[in-house]
PDB file of C-alpha atoms (C1' of nucleotides) in Angstrom:
ATOM      1  CA  MET M   1      43.598 112.884 -74.950  1.00 59.00           C
ATOM      2  CA  PRO M   2      43.274 110.259 -78.034  1.00 92.00           C
ATOM      3  CA  GLU M   3      43.210 106.362 -78.032  1.00 96.00           C
ATOM      4  CA  LEU M   4      43.166 105.149 -81.937  1.00 97.00           C
ATOM      5  CA  PRO M   5      39.334 105.957 -82.476  1.00 97.00           C
ATOM      6  CA  GLU M   6      40.105 109.054 -81.789  1.00 97.00           C
ATOM      7  CA  VAL M   7      42.665 109.397 -84.009  1.00 97.00           C
ATOM      8  CA  GLU M   8      40.972 107.980 -86.664  1.00 97.00           C
ATOM      9  CA  THR M   9      38.366 109.978 -86.678  1.00 97.00           C
ATOM     10  CA  ILE M  10      40.393 113.309 -86.964  1.00 96.00           C
ATOM     11  CA  CYS M  11      42.534 111.593 -89.908  1.00 96.00           C
ATOM     12  CA  ARG M  12      38.484 110.835 -91.759  1.00 96.00           C
ATOM     13  CA  SER M  13      37.656 114.315 -90.695  1.00 96.00           C
ATOM     14  CA  LEU M  14      40.623 116.396 -92.104  1.00 95.00           C
ATOM     15  CA  GLY M  15      40.641 114.386 -95.132  1.00 88.00           C
ATOM     16  CA  THR M  16      38.013 116.077 -97.359  1.00 87.00           C
ATOM     17  CA  LYS M  17      38.399 118.932 -96.636  1.00 90.00           C
ATOM     18  CA  ILE M  18      42.037 119.532 -97.378  1.00 96.00           C
ATOM     19  CA  VAL M  19      43.741 116.097 -98.929  1.00 97.00           C
ATOM     20  CA  GLY M  20      44.179 117.551-102.066  1.00 97.00           C
ATOM     21  CA  GLN M  21      45.229 122.097-101.214  1.00 97.00           C
ATOM     22  CA  THR M  22      48.126 124.054-100.859  1.00 98.00           C
ATOM     23  CA  MET M  23      49.954 125.523 -98.492  1.00 98.00           C
ATOM     24  CA  VAL M  24      50.495 128.945 -98.360  1.00 98.00           C
ATOM     25  CA  ALA M  25      51.420 129.317 -94.777  1.00 98.00           C
ATOM     26  CA  ALA M  26      52.774 127.320 -91.759  1.00 97.00           C
ATOM     27  CA  ARG M  27      52.772 129.201 -87.918  1.00 97.00           C
ATOM     28  CA  ILE M  28      54.104 128.569 -84.471  1.00 97.00           C
ATOM     29  CA  LYS M  29      52.968 130.497 -81.840  1.00 95.00           C
ATOM     30  CA  ASN M  30      54.780 128.325 -79.663  1.00 93.00           C
ATOM     31  CA  ALA M  31      57.654 125.384 -80.188  1.00 94.00           C
ATOM     32  CA  LYS M  32      57.869 123.906 -76.723  1.00 94.00           C
ATOM     33  CA  LEU M  33      55.839 120.714 -77.186  1.00 94.00           C
ATOM     34  CA  ARG M  34      57.012 117.272 -76.029  1.00 91.00           C
ATOM     35  CA  GLN M  35      59.955 118.018 -78.841  1.00 91.00           C
ATOM     36  CA  PRO M  36      59.953 121.945 -80.727  1.00 93.00           C
ATOM     37  CA  ILE M  37      58.699 122.270 -83.877  1.00 96.00           C
ATOM     38  CA  PRO M  38      60.689 122.528 -86.271  1.00 96.00           C
ATOM     39  CA  ARG M  39      61.514 126.493 -86.566  1.00 96.00           C
ATOM     40  CA  LYS M  40      62.279 125.703 -90.568  1.00 96.00           C
ATOM     41  CA  LEU M  41      58.393 124.724 -91.151  1.00 97.00           C
ATOM     42  CA  VAL M  42      57.742 128.208 -90.884  1.00 97.00           C
ATOM     43  CA  LYS M  43      60.429 128.400 -94.229  1.00 98.00           C
ATOM     44  CA  ILE M  44      58.984 124.790 -96.164  1.00 97.00           C
ATOM     45  CA  LEU M  45      55.839 124.142 -96.022  1.00 98.00           C
ATOM     46  CA  PRO M  46      54.590 127.161 -97.770  1.00 98.00           C
ATOM     47  CA  GLY M  47      54.301 125.850-101.299  1.00 98.00           C
ATOM     48  CA  GLN M  48      53.650 122.401-101.152  1.00 98.00           C
ATOM     49  CA  GLN M  49      50.935 119.908-101.338  1.00 98.00           C
ATOM     50  CA  LEU M  50      49.040 117.680 -98.822  1.00 98.00           C
ATOM     51  CA  HIS M  51      49.380 114.685-100.774  1.00 98.00           C
ATOM     52  CA  ARG M  52      47.382 111.692 -98.432  1.00 97.00           C
ATOM     53  CA  ILE M  53      46.984 111.980 -94.595  1.00 97.00           C
ATOM     54  CA  THR M  54      47.786 108.215 -93.023  1.00 96.00           C
ATOM     55  CA  ARG M  55      47.088 107.486 -89.013  1.00 96.00           C
ATOM     56  CA  CYS M  56      50.046 104.416 -87.030  1.00 95.00           C
ATOM     57  CA  GLY M  57      49.464 104.285 -84.301  1.00 95.00           C
ATOM     58  CA  LYS M  58      48.323 107.552 -82.109  1.00 96.00           C
ATOM     59  CA  TYR M  59      50.388 109.201 -84.941  1.00 96.00           C
ATOM     60  CA  ILE M  60      49.064 111.349 -87.677  1.00 97.00           C
ATOM     61  CA  LEU M  61      50.986 112.020 -91.208  1.00 97.00           C
ATOM     62  CA  LEU M  62      50.638 114.553 -93.357  1.00 97.00           C
ATOM     63  CA  HIS M  63      52.090 113.781 -96.537  1.00 98.00           C
ATOM     64  CA  VAL M  64      53.541 116.282 -98.760  1.00 98.00           C
ATOM     65  CA  ASP M  65      55.811 116.623-101.386  1.00 98.00           C
ATOM     66  CA  LEU M  66      58.849 117.264 -99.737  1.00 97.00           C
ATOM     67  CA  GLY M  67      58.537 115.436 -97.086  1.00 97.00           C
ATOM     68  CA  THR M  68      55.411 114.326 -93.647  1.00 97.00           C
ATOM     69  CA  LEU M  69      54.870 115.829 -91.438  1.00 97.00           C
ATOM     70  CA  ILE M  70      54.143 114.094 -88.012  1.00 97.00           C
ATOM     71  CA  ILE M  71      52.308 115.152 -85.725  1.00 97.00           C
ATOM     72  CA  HIS M  72      51.292 113.051 -81.883  1.00 96.00           C
ATOM     73  CA  LEU M  73      48.201 114.640 -79.830  1.00 96.00           C
ATOM     74  CA  GLY M  74      49.925 113.823 -76.567  1.00 95.00           C
ATOM     75  CA  MET M  75      46.836 113.995 -74.064  1.00 93.00           C
ATOM     76  CA  SER M  76      45.226 117.536 -75.341  1.00 94.00           C
ATOM     77  CA  GLY M  77      46.200 117.502 -78.460  1.00 95.00           C
ATOM     78  CA  ASN M  78      43.044 119.174 -81.211  1.00 95.00           C
ATOM     79  CA  LEU M  79      43.941 119.384 -84.527  1.00 96.00           C
ATOM     80  CA  GLN M  80      40.954 121.241 -86.517  1.00 96.00           C
ATOM     81  CA  ILE M  81      40.229 123.199 -89.641  1.00 96.00           C
ATOM     82  CA  LYS M  82      38.705 126.828 -88.869  1.00 96.00           C
ATOM     83  CA  PRO M  83      38.824 129.829 -91.331  1.00 96.00           C
ATOM     84  CA  SER M  84      42.371 130.527 -92.407  1.00 96.00           C
ATOM     85  CA  ASN M  85      40.591 134.253 -90.964  1.00 95.00           C
ATOM     86  CA  HIS M  86      39.818 133.256 -87.095  1.00 95.00           C
ATOM     87  CA  GLU M  87      41.025 134.115 -83.432  1.00 94.00           C
ATOM     88  CA  ILE M  88      44.292 132.194 -82.348  1.00 94.00           C
ATOM     89  CA  GLY M  89      43.359 130.360 -79.018  1.00 92.00           C
ATOM     90  CA  LYS M  90      45.776 130.682 -76.525  1.00 93.00           C
ATOM     91  CA  HIS M  91      46.969 127.413 -77.010  1.00 95.00           C
ATOM     92  CA  GLU M  92      47.322 126.936 -80.565  1.00 96.00           C
ATOM     93  CA  HIS M  93      50.441 126.723 -80.691  1.00 97.00           C
ATOM     94  CA  PHE M  94      50.854 125.473 -84.873  1.00 97.00           C
ATOM     95  CA  ASN M  95      49.589 126.432 -87.635  1.00 97.00           C
ATOM     96  CA  VAL M  96      49.082 125.731 -91.429  1.00 97.00           C
ATOM     97  CA  THR M  97      46.625 127.846 -93.747  1.00 97.00           C
ATOM     98  CA  PHE M  98      45.691 127.003 -97.080  1.00 98.00           C
ATOM     99  CA  ASP M  99      44.681 128.377-101.076  1.00 96.00           C
ATOM    100  CA  ASP M 100      41.339 127.817-100.133  1.00 95.00           C
ATOM    101  CA  GLY M 101      40.671 129.480 -97.251  1.00 96.00           C
ATOM    102  CA  LEU M 102      40.971 127.042 -94.888  1.00 97.00           C
ATOM    103  CA  ALA M 103      43.734 126.598 -91.623  1.00 97.00           C
ATOM    104  CA  LEU M 104      44.947 123.175 -89.672  1.00 97.00           C
ATOM    105  CA  CYS M 105      45.137 124.129 -86.361  1.00 97.00           C
ATOM    106  CA  TYR M 106      46.898 122.383 -83.477  1.00 97.00           C
ATOM    107  CA  SER M 107      46.063 122.605 -80.168  1.00 96.00           C
ATOM    108  CA  ASP M 108      47.893 120.957 -77.214  1.00 95.00           C
ATOM    109  CA  PRO M 109      47.189 122.548 -73.587  1.00 94.00           C
ATOM    110  CA  ARG M 110      48.668 120.510 -71.702  1.00 93.00           C
ATOM    111  CA  ARG M 111      51.773 120.228 -74.443  1.00 94.00           C
ATOM    112  CA  PHE M 112      52.746 117.046 -74.441  1.00 94.00           C
ATOM    113  CA  GLY M 113      51.926 116.641 -78.793  1.00 95.00           C
ATOM    114  CA  ALA M 114      54.826 116.644 -80.653  1.00 96.00           C
ATOM    115  CA  ILE M 115      54.977 118.279 -84.087  1.00 97.00           C
ATOM    116  CA  LEU M 116      57.609 116.245 -86.115  1.00 96.00           C
ATOM    117  CA  TRP M 117      59.366 116.150 -89.424  1.00 97.00           C
ATOM    118  CA  THR M 118      60.294 114.029 -91.898  1.00 96.00           C
ATOM    119  CA  GLU M 119      62.254 113.653 -95.318  1.00 96.00           C
ATOM    120  CA  LYS M 120      62.481 110.327 -95.237  1.00 95.00           C
ATOM    121  CA  PRO M 121      60.253 107.808 -95.108  1.00 95.00           C
ATOM    122  CA  PRO M 122      57.864 108.186 -92.311  1.00 95.00           C
ATOM    123  CA  SER M 123      58.666 104.209 -90.902  1.00 93.00           C
ATOM    124  CA  GLN M 124      62.048 104.786 -90.701  1.00 93.00           C
ATOM    125  CA  HIS M 125      60.964 107.784 -88.224  1.00 94.00           C
ATOM    126  CA  GLY M 126      62.796 107.578 -84.541  1.00 92.00           C
ATOM    127  CA  VAL M 127      58.936 107.175 -82.667  1.00 94.00           C
ATOM    128  CA  LEU M 128      56.917 105.221 -85.142  1.00 95.00           C
ATOM    129  CA  LYS M 129      59.948 102.701 -86.947  1.00 92.00           C
ATOM    130  CA  ASN M 130      59.315 100.580 -82.996  1.00 91.00           C
ATOM    131  CA  LEU M 131      56.129 100.996 -83.173  1.00 94.00           C
ATOM    132  CA  GLY M 132      54.048  97.366 -82.684  1.00 94.00           C
ATOM    133  CA  CYS M 133      50.920  95.928 -84.522  1.00 94.00           C
ATOM    134  CA  GLU M 134      48.102  98.049 -85.353  1.00 96.00           C
ATOM    135  CA  PRO M 135      45.361  96.173 -83.740  1.00 97.00           C
ATOM    136  CA  LEU M 136      43.111  96.969 -87.071  1.00 97.00           C
ATOM    137  CA  SER M 137      45.195  94.748 -88.745  1.00 96.00           C
ATOM    138  CA  GLN M 138      45.691  90.915 -89.604  1.00 96.00           C
ATOM    139  CA  GLU M 139      48.892  91.425 -88.785  1.00 95.00           C
ATOM    140  CA  PHE M 140      47.507  91.012 -84.812  1.00 96.00           C
ATOM    141  CA  THR M 141      46.506  87.691 -84.194  1.00 97.00           C
ATOM    142  CA  ALA M 142      46.545  85.344 -80.587  1.00 97.00           C
ATOM    143  CA  GLU M 143      49.586  83.386 -81.827  1.00 97.00           C
ATOM    144  CA  PHE M 144      50.807  86.838 -82.437  1.00 96.00           C
ATOM    145  CA  LEU M 145      49.727  88.774 -78.417  1.00 96.00           C
ATOM    146  CA  TRP M 146      50.405  85.867 -76.980  1.00 96.00           C
ATOM    147  CA  GLN M 147      53.989  85.134 -78.636  1.00 96.00           C
ATOM    148  CA  ARG M 148      54.621  88.596 -77.400  1.00 95.00           C
ATOM    149  CA  ALA M 149      52.437  87.903 -73.443  1.00 96.00           C
ATOM    150  CA  ARG M 150      54.439  85.014 -72.318  1.00 94.00           C
ATOM    151  CA  ALA M 151      58.017  87.081 -72.967  1.00 92.00           C
ATOM    152  CA  LYS M 152      56.658  89.970 -70.527  1.00 93.00           C
ATOM    153  CA  ARG M 153      56.488  90.301 -66.744  1.00 92.00           C
ATOM    154  CA  CYS M 154      54.234  93.213 -66.374  1.00 94.00           C
ATOM    155  CA  SER M 155      50.450  92.751 -65.986  1.00 95.00           C
ATOM    156  CA  ILE M 156      48.025  92.393 -68.949  1.00 96.00           C
ATOM    157  CA  LYS M 157      46.844  95.798 -68.837  1.00 96.00           C
ATOM    158  CA  GLN M 158      50.347  97.137 -69.744  1.00 96.00           C
ATOM    159  CA  LEU M 159      51.403  95.105 -71.986  1.00 96.00           C
ATOM    160  CA  LEU M 160      48.018  96.145 -73.702  1.00 96.00           C
ATOM    161  CA  MET M 161      49.270  99.529 -73.433  1.00 96.00           C
ATOM    162  CA  ASP M 162      52.820  99.178 -74.957  1.00 95.00           C
ATOM    163  CA  ASN M 163      53.270 100.596 -77.708  1.00 94.00           C
ATOM    164  CA  LYS M 164      56.007  98.514 -79.208  1.00 94.00           C
ATOM    165  CA  ILE M 165      53.769  95.422 -78.915  1.00 96.00           C
ATOM    166  CA  VAL M 166      50.286  96.903 -79.948  1.00 96.00           C
ATOM    167  CA  THR M 167      49.783 100.545 -81.207  1.00 95.00           C
ATOM    168  CA  GLY M 168      47.378 103.095 -79.766  1.00 96.00           C
ATOM    169  CA  ILE M 169      45.721 100.955 -77.331  1.00 97.00           C
ATOM    170  CA  GLY M 170      45.322 103.720 -75.075  1.00 96.00           C
ATOM    171  CA  ASN M 171      43.274 103.763 -70.823  1.00 96.00           C
ATOM    172  CA  ILE M 172      39.878 104.347 -71.658  1.00 96.00           C
ATOM    173  CA  TYR M 173      40.079 100.931 -74.181  1.00 97.00           C
ATOM    174  CA  ALA M 174      42.368  98.795 -72.256  1.00 97.00           C
ATOM    175  CA  ASN M 175      39.604  98.737 -69.438  1.00 97.00           C
ATOM    176  CA  GLU M 176      36.954  98.389 -71.702  1.00 97.00           C
ATOM    177  CA  ILE M 177      38.814  95.283 -73.367  1.00 97.00           C
ATOM    178  CA  LEU M 178      39.366  93.842 -70.502  1.00 97.00           C
ATOM    179  CA  PHE M 179      36.135  94.060 -68.949  1.00 97.00           C
ATOM    180  CA  ALA M 180      34.985  93.012 -72.585  1.00 98.00           C
ATOM    181  CA  THR M 181      37.276  89.836 -72.014  1.00 98.00           C
ATOM    182  CA  GLN M 182      36.636  89.268 -68.402  1.00 97.00           C
ATOM    183  CA  ILE M 183      40.423  89.627 -67.224  1.00 97.00           C
ATOM    184  CA  TYR M 184      41.089  90.693 -64.745  1.00 96.00           C
ATOM    185  CA  PRO M 185      43.233  93.627 -65.611  1.00 96.00           C
ATOM    186  CA  LEU M 186      46.653  93.057 -62.603  1.00 94.00           C
ATOM    187  CA  ARG M 187      47.149  89.187 -64.349  1.00 95.00           C
ATOM    188  CA  SER M 188      50.413  88.619 -65.558  1.00 95.00           C
ATOM    189  CA  ALA M 189      50.455  89.173 -69.338  1.00 96.00           C
ATOM    190  CA  ALA M 190      52.253  85.508 -69.307  1.00 95.00           C
ATOM    191  CA  SER M 191      49.485  83.559 -67.727  1.00 95.00           C
ATOM    192  CA  ILE M 192      47.011  84.514 -70.234  1.00 96.00           C
ATOM    193  CA  THR M 193      46.523  81.263 -72.969  1.00 96.00           C
ATOM    194  CA  LYS M 194      45.637  81.718 -76.613  1.00 97.00           C
ATOM    195  CA  GLU M 195      42.636  81.038 -75.863  1.00 97.00           C
ATOM    196  CA  GLU M 196      41.979  84.670 -73.902  1.00 97.00           C
ATOM    197  CA  CYS M 197      44.638  85.598 -76.393  1.00 97.00           C
ATOM    198  CA  ARG M 198      42.158  84.713 -78.977  1.00 97.00           C
ATOM    199  CA  ASN M 199      38.747  87.042 -77.257  1.00 97.00           C
ATOM    200  CA  ILE M 200      41.172  90.196 -76.667  1.00 97.00           C
ATOM    201  CA  VAL M 201      42.051  90.790 -80.174  1.00 97.00           C
ATOM    202  CA  LYS M 202      38.347  89.992 -81.304  1.00 98.00           C
ATOM    203  CA  GLU M 203      37.926  92.223 -78.328  1.00 98.00           C
ATOM    204  CA  SER M 204      39.829  95.366 -79.673  1.00 97.00           C
ATOM    205  CA  ARG M 205      38.711  94.766 -82.349  1.00 97.00           C
ATOM    206  CA  LYS M 206      35.578  95.423 -81.610  1.00 97.00           C
ATOM    207  CA  ILE M 207      35.366  97.940 -79.812  1.00 97.00           C
ATOM    208  CA  LEU M 208      37.924  99.610 -81.162  1.00 97.00           C
ATOM    209  CA  ARG M 209      35.993  99.875 -84.786  1.00 97.00           C
ATOM    210  CA  LEU M 210      32.569 100.895 -82.649  1.00 97.00           C
ATOM    211  CA  ALA M 211      34.252 103.442 -81.124  1.00 97.00           C
ATOM    212  CA  ILE M 212      35.123 105.131 -84.839  1.00 97.00           C
ATOM    213  CA  ARG M 213      31.961 104.032 -86.192  1.00 97.00           C
ATOM    214  CA  HIS M 214      31.046 106.791 -82.967  1.00 96.00           C
ATOM    215  CA  GLY M 215      33.026 109.173 -83.859  1.00 96.00           C
ATOM    216  CA  GLY M 216      35.607 108.376 -80.812  1.00 96.00           C
ATOM    217  CA  THR M 217      35.120 109.284 -76.518  1.00 95.00           C
ATOM    218  CA  THR M 218      34.666 112.633 -75.913  1.00 94.00           C
ATOM    219  CA  LEU M 219      35.067 112.822 -71.956  1.00 89.00           C
ATOM    220  CA  LYS M 220      35.914 116.152 -71.998  1.00 87.00           C
ATOM    221  CA  ASP M 221      36.618 118.134 -75.167  1.00 87.00           C
ATOM    222  CA  TYR M 222      37.871 116.170 -77.824  1.00 93.00           C
ATOM    223  CA  THR M 223      36.179 116.650 -80.870  1.00 94.00           C
ATOM    224  CA  ASP M 224      37.775 115.952 -84.728  1.00 95.00           C
ATOM    225  CA  GLY M 225      38.827 118.055 -86.874  1.00 95.00           C
ATOM    226  CA  LYS M 226      35.277 119.999 -87.965  1.00 95.00           C
ATOM    227  CA  GLY M 227      34.742 119.885 -83.794  1.00 94.00           C
ATOM    228  CA  LYS M 228      31.948 117.825 -83.145  1.00 95.00           C
ATOM    229  CA  ARG M 229      32.148 115.623 -80.288  1.00 95.00           C
ATOM    230  CA  GLY M 230      32.192 112.072 -80.099  1.00 95.00           C
ATOM    231  CA  SER M 231      29.514 110.037 -78.722  1.00 95.00           C
ATOM    232  CA  PHE M 232      32.057 106.128 -77.952  1.00 96.00           C
ATOM    233  CA  GLN M 233      31.463 107.823 -73.989  1.00 95.00           C
ATOM    234  CA  ARG M 234      27.584 106.345 -74.376  1.00 94.00           C
ATOM    235  CA  TYR M 235      29.059 102.615 -74.139  1.00 96.00           C
ATOM    236  CA  LEU M 236      31.971 102.768 -72.211  1.00 96.00           C
ATOM    237  CA  LYS M 237      31.199  99.946 -69.977  1.00 96.00           C
ATOM    238  CA  VAL M 238      33.801 100.371 -66.722  1.00 96.00           C
ATOM    239  CA  TYR M 239      36.082 103.264 -67.606  1.00 95.00           C
ATOM    240  CA  GLY M 240      35.301 106.437 -65.661  1.00 93.00           C
ATOM    241  CA  ARG M 241      32.129 104.508 -63.691  1.00 94.00           C
ATOM    242  CA  ALA M 242      34.620 102.872 -60.556  1.00 93.00           C
ATOM    243  CA  GLY M 243      32.135 102.940 -57.423  1.00 92.00           C
ATOM    244  CA  LYS M 244      28.692 101.993 -59.709  1.00 93.00           C
ATOM    245  CA  GLU M 245      27.621  98.834 -60.637  1.00 94.00           C
ATOM    246  CA  CYS M 246      28.682  96.942 -63.267  1.00 96.00           C
ATOM    247  CA  THR M 247      26.361  96.119 -66.318  1.00 96.00           C
ATOM    248  CA  ASN M 248      26.858  92.972 -66.367  1.00 96.00           C
ATOM    249  CA  CYS M 249      26.064  91.695 -62.448  1.00 97.00           C
ATOM    250  CA  GLN M 250      25.391  94.756 -60.480  1.00 96.00           C
ATOM    251  CA  THR M 251      28.701  94.619 -58.780  1.00 95.00           C
ATOM    252  CA  LYS M 252      30.250  97.600 -57.369  1.00 94.00           C
ATOM    253  CA  LEU M 253      33.515  98.291 -59.704  1.00 95.00           C
ATOM    254  CA  ALA M 254      36.560  98.868 -58.106  1.00 94.00           C
ATOM    255  CA  MET M 255      39.273 100.985 -58.900  1.00 93.00           C
ATOM    256  CA  VAL M 256      43.248 100.405 -59.407  1.00 92.00           C
ATOM    257  CA  ARG M 257      46.053 101.779 -60.272  1.00 92.00           C
ATOM    258  CA  ILE M 258      48.908  99.819 -62.845  1.00 93.00           C
ATOM    259  CA  GLY M 259      51.402 101.889 -64.090  1.00 90.00           C
ATOM    260  CA  GLN M 260      50.328 105.401 -63.097  1.00 89.00           C
ATOM    261  CA  ARG M 261      46.703 104.753 -64.726  1.00 93.00           C
ATOM    262  CA  SER M 262      43.047 104.339 -63.152  1.00 94.00           C
ATOM    263  CA  THR M 263      42.161 100.930 -63.663  1.00 95.00           C
ATOM    264  CA  VAL M 264      38.290 100.563 -63.208  1.00 95.00           C
ATOM    265  CA  PHE M 265      37.480  96.493 -62.999  1.00 96.00           C
ATOM    266  CA  CYS M 266      34.433  94.354 -62.431  1.00 96.00           C
ATOM    267  CA  PRO M 267      35.892  92.722 -58.646  1.00 95.00           C
ATOM    268  CA  ARG M 268      32.982  89.276 -60.470  1.00 96.00           C
ATOM    269  CA  CYS M 269      33.319  89.759 -63.638  1.00 97.00           C
ATOM    270  CA  GLN M 270      37.060  89.438 -63.387  1.00 96.00           C
ATOM    271  CA  ARG M 271      38.212  87.678 -61.347  1.00 92.00           C
ATOM    272  CA  GLN M 272      41.718  87.520 -60.026  1.00 86.00           C
ATOM    273  CA  GLU M 273      41.672  84.143 -60.245  1.00 72.00           C
ATOM    274  CA  ALA M 274      40.789  81.372 -63.276  1.00 53.00           C
ATOM    275  CA  ALA M 275      37.021  81.424 -62.900  1.00 46.00           C
ATOM    276  CA  GLY M 276      35.877  77.694 -62.772  1.00 40.00           C
TER     277      GLY M 276
ATOM    278  C1'  DA I   1      67.586  93.837 -70.704  1.00 81.90           C
ATOM    279  C1'  DC I   2      62.990  94.854 -68.870  1.00 81.90           C
ATOM    280  C1'  DT I   3      60.687  97.516 -65.276  1.00 81.90           C
ATOM    281  C1'  DG I   4      58.415 100.962 -62.458  1.00 81.90           C
ATOM    282  C1'  DG I   5      58.712 105.154 -61.712  1.00 81.90           C
ATOM    283  C1'  DC I   6      59.320 110.260 -62.832  1.00 81.90           C
ATOM    284  C1'  DT I   7      58.748 113.586 -65.365  1.00 81.90           C
ATOM    285  C1'  DC I   8      57.059 116.954 -69.118  1.00 81.90           C
ATOM    286  C1'  DC I   9      52.648 121.105 -68.675  1.00 81.90           C
ATOM    287  C1'  DT I  10      48.126 122.720 -68.311  1.00 81.90           C
ATOM    288  C1'  DG I  11      43.155 122.718 -66.400  1.00 81.90           C
ATOM    289  C1'  DA I  12      39.093 120.964 -64.134  1.00 81.90           C
ATOM    290  C1'  DG I  13      36.851 119.795 -59.661  1.00 81.90           C
ATOM    291  C1'  DG I  14      36.928 118.063 -55.010  1.00 81.90           C
ATOM    292  C1'  DG I  15      37.444 119.556 -50.217  1.00 81.90           C
ATOM    293  C1'  DC I  16      38.632 122.634 -46.776  1.00 81.90           C
TER     294       DC I  16
ATOM    295  C1'  DT P   1      36.731 133.358 -53.343  1.00 81.90           C
ATOM    296  C1'  DG P   2      40.868 131.480 -52.677  1.00 81.90           C
ATOM    297  C1'  DC P   3      43.361 128.029 -51.987  1.00 81.90           C
ATOM    298  C1'  DC P   4      46.269 123.491 -52.000  1.00 81.90           C
ATOM    299  C1'  DC P   5      44.811 118.776 -53.657  1.00 81.90           C
ATOM    300  C1'  DT P   6      44.180 115.771 -56.805  1.00 81.90           C
ATOM    301  C1'  DC P   7      43.664 113.622 -61.004  1.00 81.90           C
ATOM    302  C1'  DA P   8      44.146 113.036 -66.816  1.00 81.90           C
ATOM    303  C1'  DG P   9      42.957 110.185 -73.451  1.00 81.90           C
ATOM    304  C1'  DG P  10      50.779 109.530 -73.817  1.00 81.90           C
ATOM    305  C1'  DA P  11      55.279 107.621 -73.167  1.00 81.90           C
ATOM    306  C1'  DG P  12      60.568 109.638 -73.083  1.00 81.90           C
ATOM    307  C1'  DC P  13      63.827 108.597 -69.903  1.00 81.90           C
ATOM    308  C1'  DC P  14      66.563 106.557 -65.880  1.00 81.90           C
ATOM    309  C1'  DA P  15      68.116 103.982 -62.716  1.00 81.90           C
ATOM    310  C1'  DG P  16      67.485  99.882 -60.471  1.00 81.90           C
TER     311       DG P  16
END
DNA sequence: ACTGGCTCCTGAGGGC
DNA sequence: TGCCCTCAGGAGCCAG
């Protein structure tokens, strides 16, 4: 489901409700996710206070007394706050209840997500230690992107979706960023100029920030921690619009598959050869 | 060391 | 109505 703006939105919506609360119980209904949910969580979480909720790429980190819960939502995962006596949903594989009568519930129909536990600094955990830079951080610069891109043989779109280089950009936002920068998605990453990198960095920040401000993109069932839908889907210019008119030049938008993912672009605005 | 392709899983939607 | 096929917001793994 979620890319950076959706994960960020979820973190913000959860924080106001449960940070500072103490866990009283943890339940695992179906441990079978991408990696099994550690059974020991049922024993070790009760009694621990939730201190902070942070985000690392598309990972959500719940910092408690003795360690950190690392949560990934995969394609269809969701985290929501519900009353602790709520009816357990069909795909609600895990939940934690707090001392004030609320529960944090993890649902994931496709079970591509993950719930992990570490007692070390989370940045040392295998899923986090190799993550690239945050696109909204100062570290993400034209120079950084250009240096990484020139050494790669993949397309620019795959580069943007490579979490070891930049974290948090998935298929929707990669499509939107390339449209905004008028770059043909199949262009080789190595052919992207420093000026184009500057533009990619600028537009990435702009699009991701705007998406966060609108609570993320709800295509089907994504909601934040309080069950509220996002509205950034209204601003999507290419994703999900194959065959429709380009908002810029009215040319019919085209679709190709890159690395098994649908890629929508404007054949006129995002020309294969450099403009000019 | 890279790269592309496959895979995990469920559900929705289209065509027949 | 129902069956079959395709597609879906992610990312780890493996062969080449």
